[in-house]
Amino acid sequence: MPTELEELVEFLHHGNTQIRGIAAENLVPYSTAQPSLFKRNQFEPVKDLKLLLKDYQPIAKYALTILINISEDGEVRGTLVDDDVFLEALLRRMTDSTEPNADEQCMLLANLAKAPSITKILSLKRDIPQPLSTSPLAVDQLLDCFVKGASGSYNKHANYDYLSYLFADLAKHPEGQRHFLTPDSESIIPLSKLIVFTEHASTIRRRGVANTIKNVAFSIEDHDRLLVNSAEGIALLPYLLLPLMGSEEYDDEDTEGMLDECQLLPPDKEREKQADIIGTHLETLLLLTTTKNGRRRLRDVKVYPIVRELHMHVDDESVQEGCDRLVQVLMRGEEDDAAD
C-alpha cells in the first residue's frame, strides 16, 4: 500500500485546484528531505510538477521550488534537461519581462547546467523576445537578461544573478569557452559583458562571473586575447586585480608600470570580502601564467606587489596558499632571461 506521502504526491495532478495547491505546498519540505519520493512511477511526480508551472501563481511557485530542490539529483536533472519542450517553456518564462518567478527559473536552470547536455543552449535558436535582445540564440538572450538585470531595467521582479552560475558551467566546455570569446553580431565579445561585474554588489553575481572567467581561461590559446587591450582583446586584468586590492598605498617602484585602473585608488576602496571569490581570481591569474607572454605581462603590470599586499591583509589559508603559488611563478625567472 502507498504511504501517506506517496498518496500526497498523487494529488499533484488532482483536478481540484485547491487540492493541488495544498499538495504542492506540503510537499516542499520533502523535496530536500526525501527527493526520491518524486522519482516514483518513472518520474510521474516530476511530470506533474512541470505541468504545475503553468498553474495559478502560488501553485507554480511551490512546484518551482520543489523542482529547484530535486534537480540537485542527477537523474531528475537529466529528465528535465532532456525535455526540449520543458526547456523552451522555461526559457520563455525567464525572458518574459513580467514573469514574477524569473529568478527562481534562473536558479532551476543553473542547477540544470550541471548536466553535460546543457551545452545545447549554446546553439539553441528561438524566437527573439522584444525588446530584450537582437539575437536568436538562447544563451545570448539569457546574457542580455543578466546584463539588464543588474539594474533591474528589464523585469522589476528579477535580477537574474543566478544566470552567472549557468555561464560558469557552460564555460567548462570548449564550445562554451568558444562562445564567450567569439564576437556577436554587434562585434561585442560576450565575455566582455560579464567581466564588468567582478565588483558588483551581489555576491552571487560576483562569484558566478569569477568562475566563468576562470573556466574561460582554461582556453590557453586565447590568453593573449584575454590580456591585451585592443579591438580584438578583452583587457581582463583590471577586472581580476581590482577585487584583490584595498586602499593601501604603494611606493613608486611598485606602481611604475602598474595598470592605470589600479593606481590612485580612493581611500575607501574595499577588497573583495569573500575568500572563495578571491581564490578564484588567484586561480585565474595562475592560469594566465601558463604562457611566457602571460607571465611577462603579469610581471610588467606589477601583479606581484598587489598579491603581496593581499597576502598581508587577508587571513585565510586558501587565499594565502593561492598567493604563494602565484608569487612562486612570478618571481621565477625565464630560462632565456640570462641569455638576454
mmCIF file of C-alpha atoms in Angstrom, residues 9 17 29-30 40 49 58 69-70 84 95 99 106 118 127 130 149 170 200 206 235 270 281 292 313 332-333 336:
data_model
loop_
_atom_site.group_PDB
_atom_site.id
_atom_site.type_symbol
_atom_site.label_atom_id
_atom_site.label_comp_id
_atom_site.label_asym_id
_atom_site.label_seq_id
_atom_site.Cartn_x
_atom_site.Cartn_y
_atom_site.Cartn_z
ATOM 1 C CA VAL A 9 2.298 13.124 -4.314
ATOM 2 C CA THR A 17 -7.116 23.490 -7.818
ATOM 3 C CA PRO A 29 9.920 20.286 2.687
ATOM 4 C CA TYR A 30 10.129 16.723 1.355
ATOM 5 C CA ARG A 40 8.487 7.054 -8.296
ATOM 6 C CA LEU A 49 5.428 19.442 -11.401
ATOM 7 C CA PRO A 58 1.078 30.266 -5.799
ATOM 8 C CA ASN A 69 15.449 21.255 -4.855
ATOM 9 C CA ILE A 70 15.071 17.886 -6.573
ATOM 10 C CA ASP A 84 13.185 20.202 -25.061
ATOM 11 C CA THR A 95 12.773 36.045 -20.866
ATOM 12 C CA GLU A 99 7.404 36.872 -15.105
ATOM 13 C CA CYS A 106 17.235 31.092 -13.181
ATOM 14 C CA ILE A 118 23.077 21.770 -21.219
ATOM 15 C CA ASP A 127 12.012 33.493 -31.222
ATOM 16 C CA GLN A 130 11.446 42.044 -27.793
ATOM 17 C CA GLY A 149 19.003 42.508 -14.565
ATOM 18 C CA LEU A 170 28.803 26.444 -19.802
ATOM 19 C CA HIS A 200 29.125 44.174 -8.280
ATOM 20 C CA ARG A 206 30.468 38.179 -8.436
ATOM 21 C CA ALA A 235 41.704 43.657 -21.308
ATOM 22 C CA GLU A 270 37.384 47.821 -0.351
ATOM 23 C CA HIS A 281 40.646 35.240 -9.179
ATOM 24 C CA LYS A 292 55.547 33.075 -21.344
ATOM 25 C CA HIS A 313 45.753 41.694 4.566
ATOM 26 C CA ARG A 332 60.900 32.745 -11.007
ATOM 27 C CA GLY A 333 62.875 33.980 -13.999
ATOM 28 C CA ASP A 336 66.141 32.701 -21.631
#
